[in-house]
Short mmCIF file of C-alpha atoms in Angstrom, two decimals:
data_model
loop_
_atom_site.label_atom_id
_atom_site.label_comp_id
_atom_site.label_asym_id
_atom_site.label_seq_id
_atom_site.Cartn_x
_atom_site.Cartn_y
_atom_site.Cartn_z
CA ALA A 1 50.08 101.91 -14.03
CA GLN A 2 48.04 98.52 -14.29
CA SER A 3 46.13 98.45 -17.22
CA VAL A 4 43.13 95.48 -18.76
CA THR A 5 42.06 95.80 -22.98
CA GLN A 6 39.54 93.56 -23.93
CA LEU A 7 40.19 93.20 -27.44
CA ASP A 8 36.25 92.80 -28.19
CA SER A 9 33.53 94.65 -27.27
CA HIS A 10 31.30 92.10 -28.35
CA VAL A 11 31.06 88.18 -29.12
CA SER A 12 28.58 86.44 -30.66
CA VAL A 13 28.19 82.32 -30.11
CA SER A 14 26.29 79.30 -31.12
CA GLU A 15 24.78 77.48 -27.90
CA GLY A 16 27.90 74.49 -27.77
CA THR A 17 30.03 75.97 -29.09
CA PRO A 18 33.88 77.73 -27.57
CA VAL A 19 33.84 81.30 -26.02
CA LEU A 20 36.81 82.48 -26.26
CA LEU A 21 36.96 86.60 -24.73
CA ARG A 22 40.17 87.66 -24.64
CA CYS A 23 42.13 90.42 -22.23
CA ASN A 24 45.21 91.76 -22.35
CA TYR A 25 47.34 93.18 -19.48
CA SER A 26 49.53 95.89 -18.22
CA SER A 27 51.71 95.69 -14.76
CA SER A 28 54.81 96.97 -13.47
CA TYR A 29 54.25 94.14 -10.84
CA SER A 30 53.41 90.13 -11.34
CA PRO A 31 49.80 91.15 -11.10
CA SER A 32 45.93 89.58 -9.66
CA LEU A 33 43.58 89.44 -12.48
CA PHE A 34 39.55 88.98 -12.25
CA TRP A 35 36.97 87.95 -14.76
CA TYR A 36 34.09 89.27 -12.99
CA VAL A 37 30.79 88.73 -14.98
CA GLN A 38 27.24 91.11 -15.72
CA HIS A 39 23.74 89.36 -15.74
CA PRO A 40 20.98 92.13 -16.69
CA ASN A 41 20.02 94.15 -13.98
CA LYS A 42 22.61 91.82 -11.46
CA GLY A 43 25.85 93.27 -9.58
CA LEU A 44 28.87 91.72 -10.37
CA GLN A 45 29.81 88.56 -9.64
CA LEU A 46 33.55 86.88 -9.72
CA LEU A 47 33.83 84.22 -12.02
CA LEU A 48 37.45 83.54 -11.48
CA LYS A 49 40.76 85.24 -10.15
CA TYR A 50 44.35 84.65 -10.57
CA THR A 51 47.25 85.60 -8.04
CA SER A 52 49.85 84.37 -9.25
CA ALA A 53 49.33 80.47 -8.38
CA ALA A 54 48.55 78.09 -11.24
CA THR A 55 48.30 79.74 -14.60
CA LEU A 56 45.35 78.02 -15.27
CA VAL A 57 42.97 79.07 -12.96
CA LYS A 58 39.03 77.93 -12.96
CA GLY A 59 36.16 78.88 -12.12
CA ILE A 60 32.22 79.14 -11.81
CA ASN A 61 30.03 78.15 -14.79
CA GLY A 62 33.07 76.08 -16.64
CA PHE A 63 35.03 79.09 -17.36
CA GLU A 64 38.39 78.72 -17.14
CA ALA A 65 41.90 81.15 -18.04
CA GLU A 66 45.14 81.58 -18.62
CA PHE A 67 47.69 83.75 -17.16
CA LYS A 68 50.55 83.80 -20.21
CA LYS A 69 52.75 85.75 -18.62
CA SER A 70 55.24 86.05 -22.54
CA GLU A 71 51.38 87.47 -23.94
CA THR A 72 50.14 89.26 -21.64
CA SER A 73 47.38 87.86 -21.56
CA PHE A 74 44.43 86.47 -19.06
CA HIS A 75 41.67 85.61 -22.24
CA LEU A 76 38.11 83.72 -20.90
CA THR A 77 37.29 80.44 -21.94
CA LYS A 78 34.70 77.69 -21.93
CA PRO A 79 34.68 74.97 -23.86
CA SER A 80 30.41 74.93 -24.91
CA ALA A 81 28.22 77.72 -24.18
CA HIS A 82 24.68 78.05 -23.24
CA MET A 83 22.48 80.55 -23.11
CA SER A 84 22.61 81.23 -19.50
CA ASP A 85 26.13 82.28 -20.67
CA ALA A 86 25.15 85.53 -22.19
CA ALA A 87 26.07 88.18 -19.60
CA GLU A 88 28.48 91.52 -20.31
CA TYR A 89 31.74 90.00 -18.96
CA PHE A 90 34.09 92.37 -17.11
CA CYS A 91 38.45 91.94 -17.05
CA VAL A 92 39.60 93.18 -14.10
CA VAL A 93 43.10 94.00 -12.55
CA ARG A 94 44.16 94.67 -8.72
CA HIS A 95 46.75 97.48 -7.74
CA THR A 96 49.19 96.10 -5.85
CA GLY A 97 49.08 97.75 -2.42
CA THR A 98 46.61 97.02 0.41
CA ALA A 99 43.12 97.82 0.23
CA SER A 100 43.98 98.61 -3.48
CA LYS A 101 42.03 99.82 -6.08
CA LEU A 102 40.11 97.52 -8.96
CA THR A 103 39.98 98.88 -12.75
CA PHE A 104 37.84 96.78 -15.00
CA GLY A 105 38.25 97.27 -18.72
CA THR A 106 35.53 98.37 -20.77
CA GLY A 107 33.75 95.25 -20.75
CA THR A 108 32.70 92.20 -23.64
CA ARG A 109 29.14 91.54 -24.49
CA LEU A 110 28.57 88.04 -24.90
CA GLN A 111 25.84 87.05 -27.09
CA VAL A 112 24.56 83.11 -27.24
CA THR A 113 22.60 82.39 -29.84
CA LEU A 114 20.36 79.20 -30.89
CA GLU B 1 26.65 82.51 0.85
CA PRO B 2 26.96 85.56 2.02
CA GLU B 3 26.50 88.59 0.61
CA VAL B 4 26.54 92.95 -0.07
CA THR B 5 23.60 94.20 0.10
CA GLN B 6 22.27 97.59 -0.96
CA THR B 7 19.42 99.65 -0.89
CA PRO B 8 18.13 101.47 -2.79
CA SER B 9 17.83 99.76 -5.58
CA HIS B 10 16.59 101.98 -7.14
CA GLN B 11 17.27 105.70 -6.01
CA VAL B 12 15.56 108.96 -7.90
CA THR B 13 16.52 112.82 -6.54
CA GLN B 14 16.20 116.50 -7.46
CA MET B 15 19.77 117.98 -8.62
CA GLY B 16 20.96 119.45 -5.82
CA GLN B 17 19.77 117.00 -3.36
CA GLU B 18 21.58 114.38 -0.68
CA VAL B 19 21.48 111.07 -1.30
CA ILE B 20 22.28 108.23 0.63
CA LEU B 21 23.35 105.40 -0.53
CA ARG B 22 23.90 102.43 1.49
CA CYS B 23 25.57 99.00 1.75
CA VAL B 24 25.84 96.30 3.96
CA PRO B 25 29.14 94.08 3.05
CA ILE B 26 30.01 90.48 4.00
CA SER B 27 30.52 90.19 8.05
CA ASN B 28 33.89 89.11 8.30
CA HIS B 29 35.12 91.65 5.14
CA LEU B 30 37.26 93.87 6.62
CA TYR B 31 38.27 96.29 3.49
CA PHE B 32 35.24 98.73 1.65
CA TYR B 33 34.89 99.69 -1.29
CA TRP B 34 32.47 102.44 -4.23
CA TYR B 35 32.50 101.80 -7.70
CA ARG B 36 30.03 103.24 -10.02
CA GLN B 37 29.53 102.53 -13.76
CA ILE B 38 27.64 105.22 -15.72
CA LEU B 39 25.05 103.89 -18.33
CA GLY B 40 27.44 103.01 -21.89
CA GLN B 41 30.99 103.32 -19.65
CA LYS B 42 33.39 100.94 -17.90
CA VAL B 43 33.39 100.52 -14.56
CA GLU B 44 35.00 103.19 -11.85
CA PHE B 45 36.85 103.11 -8.42
CA LEU B 46 35.79 105.86 -6.19
CA VAL B 47 37.06 105.01 -3.18
CA SER B 48 38.51 102.48 -0.79
CA PHE B 49 37.94 102.13 3.14
CA TYR B 50 40.03 100.25 6.36
CA ASN B 51 39.77 100.53 10.07
CA ASN B 52 38.03 103.59 9.64
CA GLU B 53 38.90 105.79 7.05
CA ILE B 54 39.94 105.88 4.03
CA SER B 55 42.33 104.51 2.16
CA GLU B 56 42.24 105.36 -1.90
CA LYS B 57 40.09 107.82 -3.78
CA SER B 58 39.69 108.38 -7.45
CA GLU B 59 39.70 112.26 -8.52
CA ILE B 60 36.11 111.30 -9.42
CA PHE B 61 35.95 111.38 -5.42
CA ASP B 62 35.44 115.40 -4.67
CA ASP B 63 34.31 117.29 -1.74
CA GLN B 64 31.23 116.06 -2.92
CA PHE B 65 31.69 112.47 -1.80
CA SER B 66 32.04 110.79 1.92
CA VAL B 67 31.70 107.53 3.18
CA GLU B 68 30.89 106.65 6.45
CA ARG B 69 30.69 103.07 8.46
CA PRO B 70 28.15 104.22 10.89
CA ASP B 71 27.82 101.13 12.63
CA GLY B 72 29.73 97.65 12.58
CA SER B 73 27.61 96.57 9.59
CA ASN B 74 26.93 99.21 7.47
CA PHE B 75 28.32 101.37 5.22
CA THR B 76 27.36 104.25 3.47
CA LEU B 77 28.35 106.35 0.47
CA LYS B 78 26.98 110.18 0.78
CA ILE B 79 27.14 112.66 -2.85
CA ARG B 80 26.17 116.25 -0.61
CA SER B 81 24.71 118.12 -3.30
CA THR B 82 23.70 115.58 -6.66
CA LYS B 83 24.48 116.70 -9.89
CA LEU B 84 23.95 115.27 -13.53
CA GLU B 85 26.69 113.75 -14.25
CA ASP B 86 26.16 111.59 -10.75
CA SER B 87 23.58 109.62 -12.23
CA ALA B 88 25.54 106.21 -12.87
CA MET B 89 25.02 102.55 -10.83
CA TYR B 90 26.41 102.60 -7.80
CA PHE B 91 28.15 99.49 -6.48
CA CYS B 92 29.47 98.21 -2.80
CA ALA B 93 32.54 95.71 -3.18
CA SER B 94 34.69 93.99 0.28
CA SER B 95 36.72 91.82 0.44
CA GLU B 96 38.17 89.72 3.35
CA ALA B 97 41.79 91.39 2.59
CA GLY B 98 43.65 94.32 1.42
CA ARG B 99 47.32 92.15 0.69
CA GLY B 100 48.22 88.85 -0.15
CA VAL B 101 45.76 86.14 -0.44
CA ASN B 102 41.33 86.44 -0.22
CA THR B 103 41.51 90.18 -1.65
CA GLU B 104 39.06 89.30 -4.15
CA ALA B 105 36.48 91.97 -4.21
CA PHE B 106 32.28 90.87 -3.90
CA PHE B 107 29.94 93.03 -5.12
CA GLY B 108 26.43 94.07 -4.52
CA GLN B 109 23.68 94.70 -6.93
CA GLY B 110 24.26 97.83 -6.65
CA THR B 111 21.96 100.91 -6.71
CA ARG B 112 20.30 103.02 -9.82
CA LEU B 113 21.15 106.50 -9.27
CA THR B 114 18.54 108.79 -11.79
CA VAL B 115 19.93 112.38 -11.12
CA VAL B 116 16.94 114.84 -12.36
#
């Protein structure tokens, strides 16, 4: 079965400092992995995706993630946090098969302070 | 930019009543999904839909739930007799493909359902 584990339920950083949101996956196959962001009272927005092409994936708003098979990780990073980055972030794995479901991690709430 | 739209944004209903949540997927997408997020919990898969039939459903998606694509644009989720535990944010999503590239799902803003 495919699953993801987000290691931190809450991360707090100062504006201008790097962001690291951790995610580990479990998959029998080469997975498709995604990061989604949910701002307060908003829907789920796709940040970036990994689908077995380049292992370093660049997304929107300066975020990127690196797929590391040896560590079964797909951590989300950003060099410099902005106040507008404060939100809930979800690591997501797509199951194999057609019209396959997504399994979400439990989410990491990112707080950005001045 | 194309987006998935959901209506209503909020729905309050009495226990035992039927509700229909509506979604308009992105126009060239062929795969449709419903997910829900109970307050404080993770987002959970309910059902996927392709070619006018259910492709996959979770154990949550019991006989009280049904989905329909009544016309070329709408995708609906019906809950026949709502229970208190159905209170959640319901997200509709669509994707262009179901396999290979372009499988990423685009989500709507959600419908917050409150059962009282």
